[in-house]
Short mmCIF file of C-alpha atoms in Angstrom, two decimals:
data_model
loop_
_atom_site.label_atom_id
_atom_site.label_comp_id
_atom_site.label_asym_id
_atom_site.label_seq_id
_atom_site.Cartn_x
_atom_site.Cartn_y
_atom_site.Cartn_z
CA MET A 1 200.44 91.22 117.69
CA LEU A 2 197.62 93.65 118.40
CA ALA A 3 197.57 95.44 121.74
CA LEU A 4 194.41 96.39 123.58
CA SER A 5 193.81 100.11 123.69
CA PRO A 6 192.60 101.71 126.93
CA ILE A 7 189.29 102.44 125.23
CA GLY A 8 188.93 98.81 124.14
CA ALA A 9 189.83 97.53 127.61
CA SER A 10 187.27 99.84 129.18
CA ALA A 11 184.56 98.61 126.80
CA GLN A 12 185.42 95.01 127.63
CA GLN A 13 185.18 95.73 131.35
CA LYS A 14 181.68 97.14 130.89
CA ALA A 15 180.69 94.13 128.79
CA ALA A 16 181.36 91.78 131.71
CA ASP A 17 177.83 92.40 133.04
CA PRO A 18 176.15 88.98 133.61
CA ALA A 19 173.09 89.99 131.60
CA VAL A 20 175.29 90.94 128.64
CA LEU A 21 177.19 87.65 128.88
CA ALA A 22 173.96 85.66 128.99
CA LYS A 23 172.69 87.57 125.98
CA GLY A 24 175.96 86.97 124.15
CA GLU A 25 175.82 83.24 124.80
CA TYR A 26 172.22 83.13 123.54
CA LEU A 27 173.12 85.06 120.39
CA ALA A 28 176.20 82.92 119.75
CA ARG A 29 173.90 79.90 119.81
CA ALA A 30 171.41 81.62 117.52
CA GLY A 31 174.28 82.25 115.10
CA ASP A 32 175.46 78.62 115.45
CA CYS A 33 179.08 79.72 115.97
CA ILE A 34 180.01 76.44 117.62
CA ALA A 35 179.16 74.36 114.53
CA CYS A 36 181.97 75.77 112.41
CA HIS A 37 184.49 76.85 115.02
CA THR A 38 184.68 73.50 116.82
CA ALA A 39 186.38 70.57 115.11
CA ARG A 40 185.22 66.99 115.58
CA GLU A 41 186.73 65.81 118.87
CA GLY A 42 188.21 69.32 119.23
CA LYS A 43 188.08 71.98 121.92
CA THR A 44 185.08 74.30 121.89
CA PHE A 45 185.59 77.33 119.61
CA ALA A 46 189.24 76.41 118.96
CA GLY A 47 188.63 76.05 115.21
CA GLY A 48 190.36 73.59 112.92
CA LEU A 49 187.19 72.18 111.35
CA PRO A 50 187.83 71.36 107.67
CA MET A 51 185.22 72.86 105.34
CA LYS A 52 185.33 71.35 101.88
CA THR A 53 184.37 73.69 99.06
CA PRO A 54 184.52 73.45 95.26
CA PHE A 55 187.66 75.60 95.53
CA GLY A 56 189.55 73.51 98.10
CA THR A 57 189.47 73.04 101.86
CA LEU A 58 189.14 75.87 104.36
CA TYR A 59 189.93 75.41 108.06
CA THR A 60 187.95 77.39 110.59
CA SER A 61 189.69 79.76 112.98
CA ASN A 62 190.29 79.76 116.71
CA ILE A 63 187.89 82.23 118.35
CA THR A 64 188.75 81.47 121.97
CA PRO A 65 190.33 84.33 123.96
CA ASP A 66 193.83 82.89 123.70
CA PRO A 67 196.10 85.93 123.06
CA GLN A 68 198.57 84.13 120.79
CA THR A 69 196.36 81.93 118.59
CA GLY A 70 192.81 83.15 119.21
CA ILE A 71 191.06 86.50 119.51
CA GLY A 72 192.39 87.38 122.96
CA THR A 73 193.97 90.63 121.78
CA TRP A 74 191.00 91.75 119.66
CA THR A 75 188.98 94.75 120.75
CA SER A 76 185.21 94.86 120.46
CA ASP A 77 185.68 97.28 117.56
CA GLN A 78 187.84 94.77 115.72
CA PHE A 79 185.40 91.95 116.38
CA TYR A 80 182.55 94.06 115.02
CA GLN A 81 184.64 94.91 111.95
CA MET A 82 185.09 91.19 111.27
CA MET A 83 181.37 90.45 111.74
CA HIS A 84 180.13 93.52 109.92
CA ASN A 85 182.64 93.89 107.10
CA GLY A 86 184.46 90.55 106.82
CA ARG A 87 187.90 91.92 107.64
CA PHE A 88 190.52 90.83 110.17
CA PRO A 89 191.99 93.38 112.58
CA ASP A 90 194.94 93.93 110.21
CA GLY A 91 192.54 94.64 107.34
CA GLY A 92 192.94 91.19 105.76
CA LEU A 93 189.98 89.73 103.89
CA VAL A 94 187.90 86.93 105.43
CA TYR A 95 186.89 84.10 103.10
CA PRO A 96 183.11 84.19 102.60
CA ALA A 97 182.66 80.68 104.00
CA MET A 98 182.37 82.77 107.16
CA PRO A 99 178.87 84.21 106.62
CA PHE A 100 179.76 87.88 107.05
CA ALA A 101 177.38 88.67 104.17
CA SER A 102 174.63 87.73 106.66
CA TYR A 103 176.37 88.80 109.87
CA THR A 104 176.76 92.33 108.50
CA LYS A 105 173.12 92.75 109.53
CA VAL A 106 173.94 92.05 113.20
CA THR A 107 173.65 95.17 115.36
CA ARG A 108 176.63 96.61 117.19
CA GLU A 109 174.97 95.90 120.52
CA ASP A 110 174.52 92.22 119.67
CA SER A 111 178.05 91.96 118.25
CA ASP A 112 179.45 93.39 121.49
CA ALA A 113 177.44 90.89 123.54
CA ILE A 114 178.76 87.95 121.49
CA TYR A 115 182.28 89.34 121.83
CA ALA A 116 181.90 89.67 125.61
CA TYR A 117 180.68 86.08 125.86
CA LEU A 118 183.52 84.68 123.74
CA ARG A 119 186.01 86.36 126.05
CA THR A 120 184.69 84.18 128.89
CA VAL A 121 185.13 80.79 127.18
CA PRO A 122 188.25 78.77 128.10
CA PRO A 123 191.21 79.96 126.01
CA VAL A 124 192.80 77.29 123.85
CA ARG A 125 196.30 77.69 122.42
CA GLN A 126 195.89 76.17 118.98
CA LEU A 127 197.37 77.66 115.83
CA ASN A 128 195.03 78.15 112.92
CA LYS A 129 195.56 75.61 110.19
CA PRO A 130 196.47 77.06 106.77
CA HIS A 131 193.82 76.73 104.09
CA ASP A 132 194.36 74.24 101.27
CA LEU A 133 192.85 75.97 98.25
CA THR A 134 193.51 75.29 94.58
CA PHE A 135 195.01 77.93 92.28
CA PRO A 136 193.92 80.67 91.71
CA PHE A 137 191.56 80.60 94.71
CA ASN A 138 194.52 80.56 97.11
CA ASN A 139 195.04 84.19 96.10
CA ARG A 140 193.12 85.99 98.82
CA SER A 141 192.88 89.19 96.77
CA LEU A 142 190.28 87.45 94.60
CA ILE A 143 187.86 87.93 97.49
CA LEU A 144 187.68 91.60 96.45
CA GLY A 145 185.94 90.53 93.26
CA TRP A 146 183.56 88.27 95.18
CA ARG A 147 182.73 91.10 97.58
CA THR A 148 182.01 93.47 94.70
CA LEU A 149 179.56 91.00 93.22
CA PHE A 150 177.88 89.55 96.28
CA PHE A 151 178.52 91.57 99.47
CA ARG A 152 176.36 94.48 100.62
CA GLU A 153 177.46 95.89 103.95
CA GLY A 154 174.84 97.20 106.35
CA GLU A 155 173.13 96.61 109.68
CA PHE A 156 169.56 95.37 109.71
CA LYS A 157 166.98 98.11 109.40
CA PRO A 158 163.43 97.28 110.56
CA ASP A 159 160.60 97.63 108.07
CA PRO A 160 158.17 100.11 109.68
CA THR A 161 155.28 98.64 107.68
CA LYS A 162 155.75 95.23 109.32
CA SER A 163 155.15 93.97 112.86
CA ALA A 164 157.89 93.81 115.49
CA GLU A 165 157.56 90.02 115.39
CA TRP A 166 158.10 89.89 111.61
CA ASN A 167 161.11 92.20 111.89
CA ARG A 168 162.64 90.07 114.63
CA GLY A 169 162.19 86.99 112.47
CA ASN A 170 163.76 88.78 109.51
CA TYR A 171 166.77 89.72 111.65
CA LEU A 172 167.26 86.16 112.87
CA VAL A 173 166.67 84.39 109.53
CA GLU A 174 168.62 86.76 107.30
CA GLY A 175 171.21 87.87 109.84
CA LEU A 176 172.40 85.72 112.73
CA GLY A 177 170.78 82.55 111.46
CA HIS A 178 172.32 82.97 107.96
CA CYS A 179 169.70 80.55 106.64
CA GLY A 180 170.25 81.69 103.07
CA MET A 181 173.75 80.20 103.08
CA CYS A 182 172.18 76.79 102.48
CA HIS A 183 168.61 77.48 101.40
CA THR A 184 169.48 79.86 98.53
CA PRO A 185 171.05 78.35 95.39
CA ILE A 186 174.79 78.93 94.97
CA ASN A 187 176.31 79.99 91.65
CA ALA A 188 179.64 78.90 90.15
CA LEU A 189 181.50 81.68 91.93
CA GLY A 190 180.22 80.66 95.35
CA GLY A 191 177.74 83.52 95.62
CA SER A 192 174.06 83.29 96.51
CA LYS A 193 171.52 83.70 93.70
CA GLN A 194 169.49 86.42 95.35
CA SER A 195 166.87 86.28 92.60
CA GLN A 196 166.06 82.82 93.98
CA ALA A 197 166.44 83.63 97.66
CA PHE A 198 165.32 80.81 99.96
CA GLU A 199 164.05 78.70 97.03
CA GLY A 200 166.31 75.81 98.03
CA GLY A 201 169.37 74.23 96.47
CA LEU A 202 172.03 71.54 96.65
CA ILE A 203 174.61 72.21 99.36
CA PRO A 204 178.01 72.11 97.63
CA MET A 205 180.25 69.17 98.58
CA GLN A 206 177.76 67.81 101.13
CA ASN A 207 175.32 66.04 98.81
CA TRP A 208 172.25 67.20 100.70
CA TYR A 209 169.49 69.34 99.28
CA ALA A 210 168.30 72.28 101.38
CA PRO A 211 164.57 72.64 100.63
CA SER A 212 162.71 75.81 99.82
CA LEU A 213 161.71 77.99 102.78
CA THR A 214 159.31 80.09 100.73
CA SER A 215 155.53 80.00 100.97
CA ASN A 216 155.29 77.89 97.82
CA LYS A 217 152.82 75.08 98.54
CA GLU A 218 154.46 72.62 96.19
CA THR A 219 158.06 72.91 97.39
CA GLY A 220 158.08 75.15 100.44
CA LEU A 221 156.24 75.96 103.66
CA GLY A 222 152.94 77.06 102.16
CA ASP A 223 150.96 74.24 103.77
CA TRP A 224 152.77 74.41 107.11
CA THR A 225 151.24 76.11 110.13
CA ILE A 226 153.24 78.47 112.34
CA GLU A 227 153.17 75.82 115.08
CA GLU A 228 154.52 73.13 112.75
CA ILE A 229 157.42 75.37 111.72
CA VAL A 230 158.19 76.19 115.36
CA ASP A 231 158.20 72.48 116.26
CA TYR A 232 160.49 71.74 113.32
CA LEU A 233 162.95 74.45 114.35
CA ARG A 234 163.07 73.73 118.07
CA LYS A 235 162.26 70.04 118.39
CA GLY A 236 163.60 68.74 115.08
CA VAL A 237 160.29 67.00 114.38
CA SER A 238 156.79 68.12 113.48
CA ALA A 239 153.63 66.71 111.99
CA LYS A 240 155.04 67.53 108.54
CA GLY A 241 158.46 65.89 108.87
CA ALA A 242 161.77 65.60 110.69
CA VAL A 243 165.22 67.13 110.24
CA TYR A 244 168.16 65.05 109.06
CA GLY A 245 171.60 65.71 107.62
CA PRO A 246 173.17 69.16 108.12
CA MET A 247 169.89 70.62 109.40
CA ALA A 248 169.92 68.18 112.29
CA GLU A 249 173.18 69.76 113.49
CA VAL A 250 171.69 73.24 113.18
CA VAL A 251 168.74 72.27 115.36
CA TYR A 252 170.96 70.45 117.86
CA ASN A 253 173.57 73.20 118.23
CA SER A 254 171.43 76.25 117.71
CA LEU A 255 167.71 76.36 117.05
CA GLN A 256 166.55 74.24 119.98
CA TYR A 257 167.85 76.96 122.31
CA LEU A 258 165.70 79.72 120.85
CA ASN A 259 163.15 81.16 123.22
CA ASP A 260 159.45 80.93 122.38
CA ASP A 261 159.22 84.44 121.00
CA ASP A 262 162.22 84.11 118.69
CA ALA A 263 161.20 80.71 117.35
CA ARG A 264 157.75 82.05 116.55
CA ALA A 265 159.21 85.20 115.00
CA MET A 266 161.31 83.11 112.64
CA ALA A 267 158.26 81.04 111.71
CA VAL A 268 156.19 84.16 111.05
CA TYR A 269 158.89 85.61 108.81
CA LEU A 270 159.37 82.34 106.91
CA LYS A 271 155.62 82.00 106.33
CA GLY A 272 155.67 85.44 104.78
CA LEU A 273 158.45 84.77 102.25
CA ALA A 274 157.26 85.24 98.70
CA GLN A 275 156.74 82.12 96.62
CA GLY A 276 159.33 83.07 94.03
CA GLY A 277 159.33 81.36 90.67
CA PRO A 278 157.37 78.20 89.90
CA PRO A 279 159.12 75.01 91.03
CA GLU A 280 161.40 73.45 88.48
CA LYS A 281 159.78 70.49 86.81
CA ALA A 282 161.64 67.23 87.17
CA SER A 283 162.33 65.13 84.15
CA THR A 284 163.37 61.53 83.92
CA SER A 285 165.48 59.78 81.31
CA LEU A 286 164.03 56.42 82.26
CA PRO A 287 161.80 54.69 79.69
CA SER A 288 158.19 54.33 80.82
CA ALA A 289 158.45 50.54 80.85
CA GLU A 290 161.45 50.68 83.17
CA SER A 291 159.66 53.20 85.40
CA SER A 292 156.67 50.86 85.67
CA LEU A 293 158.92 47.97 86.68
CA LEU A 294 160.64 50.13 89.28
CA LEU A 295 157.29 51.16 90.71
CA SER A 296 156.07 47.58 91.03
CA PHE A 297 159.40 46.37 92.44
CA GLY A 298 159.57 49.34 94.80
CA LYS A 299 156.16 48.64 96.29
CA SER A 300 157.21 45.14 97.31
CA ILE A 301 160.33 46.53 99.01
CA TYR A 302 158.33 49.28 100.68
CA ASP A 303 155.74 46.85 102.02
CA ARG A 304 158.51 44.65 103.39
CA ASP A 305 160.89 47.21 104.90
CA CYS A 306 159.11 50.55 105.28
CA ALA A 307 155.37 50.19 105.82
CA SER A 308 155.65 49.12 109.47
CA CYS A 309 156.80 52.67 110.37
CA HIS A 310 155.62 54.87 107.51
CA GLY A 311 152.27 53.17 106.97
CA ALA A 312 150.82 51.18 104.09
CA THR A 313 149.67 54.39 102.42
CA GLY A 314 152.59 56.57 103.47
CA GLN A 315 150.66 58.29 106.24
CA GLY A 316 153.44 57.75 108.79
CA MET A 317 153.05 58.11 112.54
CA PRO A 318 154.02 61.75 113.12
CA PRO A 319 155.96 63.14 114.76
CA ASP A 320 158.00 59.99 115.39
CA TYR A 321 157.80 58.59 111.86
CA PRO A 322 157.20 61.31 109.27
CA PRO A 323 154.56 60.92 106.57
CA LEU A 324 155.79 60.22 103.05
CA ALA A 325 152.53 60.91 101.24
CA GLY A 326 152.43 64.59 100.36
CA ASN A 327 155.89 65.17 101.85
CA GLN A 328 157.62 67.90 99.82
CA SER A 329 161.11 66.67 100.69
CA ILE A 330 160.27 63.36 99.00
CA GLN A 331 158.95 64.99 95.82
CA MET A 332 161.58 67.67 95.13
CA VAL A 333 163.34 67.87 91.77
CA SER A 334 166.47 66.56 93.46
CA ALA A 335 166.09 63.02 94.81
CA VAL A 336 169.29 63.33 96.85
CA ASN A 337 167.63 63.46 100.28
CA PRO A 338 165.32 60.42 100.00
CA ILE A 339 168.10 58.35 98.38
CA ARG A 340 170.50 59.24 101.20
CA MET A 341 167.94 58.49 103.87
CA VAL A 342 167.32 55.02 102.43
CA LEU A 343 171.05 54.37 102.11
CA ASN A 344 172.32 55.91 105.34
CA GLY A 345 169.31 56.21 107.62
CA GLY A 346 169.59 58.72 110.41
CA TYR A 347 168.13 60.25 113.52
CA PRO A 348 166.68 63.66 114.19
CA PRO A 349 168.69 65.45 116.89
CA GLY A 350 167.98 64.85 120.53
CA THR A 351 166.41 68.06 121.80
CA SER A 352 164.72 69.18 124.96
CA GLY A 353 161.40 68.97 123.11
CA ASN A 354 162.21 65.54 121.66
CA PRO A 355 164.86 63.97 123.91
CA MET A 356 164.51 60.41 122.60
CA PRO A 357 164.06 60.70 118.84
CA HIS A 358 162.99 57.80 116.69
CA GLY A 359 165.34 57.12 113.81
CA MET A 360 165.61 55.20 110.58
CA PRO A 361 168.09 52.35 110.07
CA PRO A 362 170.46 52.37 107.09
CA PHE A 363 169.66 50.05 104.20
CA ALA A 364 172.89 50.48 102.21
CA GLN A 365 174.11 47.01 103.21
CA LYS A 366 170.75 45.34 102.64
CA LEU A 367 169.53 46.87 99.38
CA SER A 368 171.24 46.89 95.99
CA ASP A 369 171.38 50.01 93.83
CA ASP A 370 168.42 48.69 91.84
CA GLU A 371 166.40 48.10 95.02
CA VAL A 372 167.21 51.56 96.40
CA ALA A 373 166.17 53.14 93.10
CA ALA A 374 162.97 51.11 93.10
CA VAL A 375 161.81 51.97 96.61
CA VAL A 376 162.72 55.66 96.24
CA THR A 377 160.87 55.75 92.92
CA TYR A 378 157.86 54.23 94.64
CA ILE A 379 157.70 56.71 97.52
CA ARG A 380 158.25 59.64 95.11
CA THR A 381 155.35 58.62 92.87
CA ALA A 382 152.85 56.73 95.06
CA TRP A 383 149.84 58.16 96.94
CA GLY A 384 149.57 61.18 94.63
CA ASN A 385 153.20 62.27 95.08
CA ARG A 386 154.53 64.22 92.11
CA GLY A 387 158.18 63.16 92.13
CA GLU A 388 159.97 61.49 89.28
CA PRO A 389 161.62 58.05 89.12
CA VAL A 390 165.28 57.69 90.03
CA SER A 391 167.89 55.41 88.55
CA ALA A 392 170.25 52.84 90.04
CA ARG A 393 173.11 55.04 88.88
CA GLN A 394 171.88 57.87 91.11
CA ALA A 395 171.75 55.51 94.06
CA ASN A 396 175.24 54.22 93.32
CA GLU A 397 176.73 57.70 93.12
CA LEU A 398 175.44 58.56 96.60
CA ARG A 399 176.75 55.42 98.27
CA ALA A 400 180.12 57.14 98.52
CA ALA A 401 178.71 60.46 99.83
CA THR A 402 180.33 61.74 102.99
CA LEU A 403 178.33 61.09 106.14
CA ASN A 404 177.88 64.35 108.07
#
């Protein structure tokens, strides 16, 4: 058990200032700490949330101030070491499911504020659950190799050639917000492909596709205004679309609480992200005759079940019912998101800016795999959309996807 040093105790006493605690709570929300460190039906920040990975299941840790099972004996120095360098107080290596590769950019002042806030939450005595990882990934020393390949330690340094607003957005997007964890493709070793930063990718084990956040007009935010991005982040809906799946949780738990300046700063930074490489071109294995049948069949299903909300020509009724014509999330190489929305439906999160969101009902019980494939093919190719047809097999495979 680690004992508090007099120096550590003194620092904690100073950190009890109400302004510091309020700042720490705000930053903890910006970092979305609650999403991972609170299990379904569990106590806040007590951990125990299972996180499925291609290497097995990780269980998140207890970060309440309980001295036996949480971080109650940690000093602010030890907390910063964990955030900044991905190491426990005893020097043990943290699995990179905890986004220390992003949190390393967090300043010491902000880390201390988060630490001070966490020391005020109700302590919960709950032992951390052991991870269930397959061999050889249950050998924690392998993290050293991962760190060598993918981890670069270092606090955020402002770019003097950019505005204060851009730098603040950079800090939030690349640091506390750890947006790249989902929106940058992941390689076979679980590391981010930095050469394709923020170009979008399939979220492992979740069967959702995180879209590009770059300024690419075909797949990213190139046609979005700053105001539309701000609405999307804080309200969960905008004139361009609505958030569903894992992003809905991020908006609900975290982004809706951003102040005006920070939300705009993130939008400004995102609008400035380079386009990256050209979007991957989708290809279909479906014969042209079959694609034509799907398109015709899909239109009849769309007119019957979808047009009343999304419009006869896919124009939608934004922000309540997003447009489908010209919607990048409909046309992406991966058809995962539109298939899942047809099967499972969903609601954007209830936020202060959109407290009574309009949702979409599930059609999994009503439509067969062929019908799902047909209507998704229609919305991906009608009204000038550039998506490719999908097959009944793709629809069938996603019927069993975990609902998040």
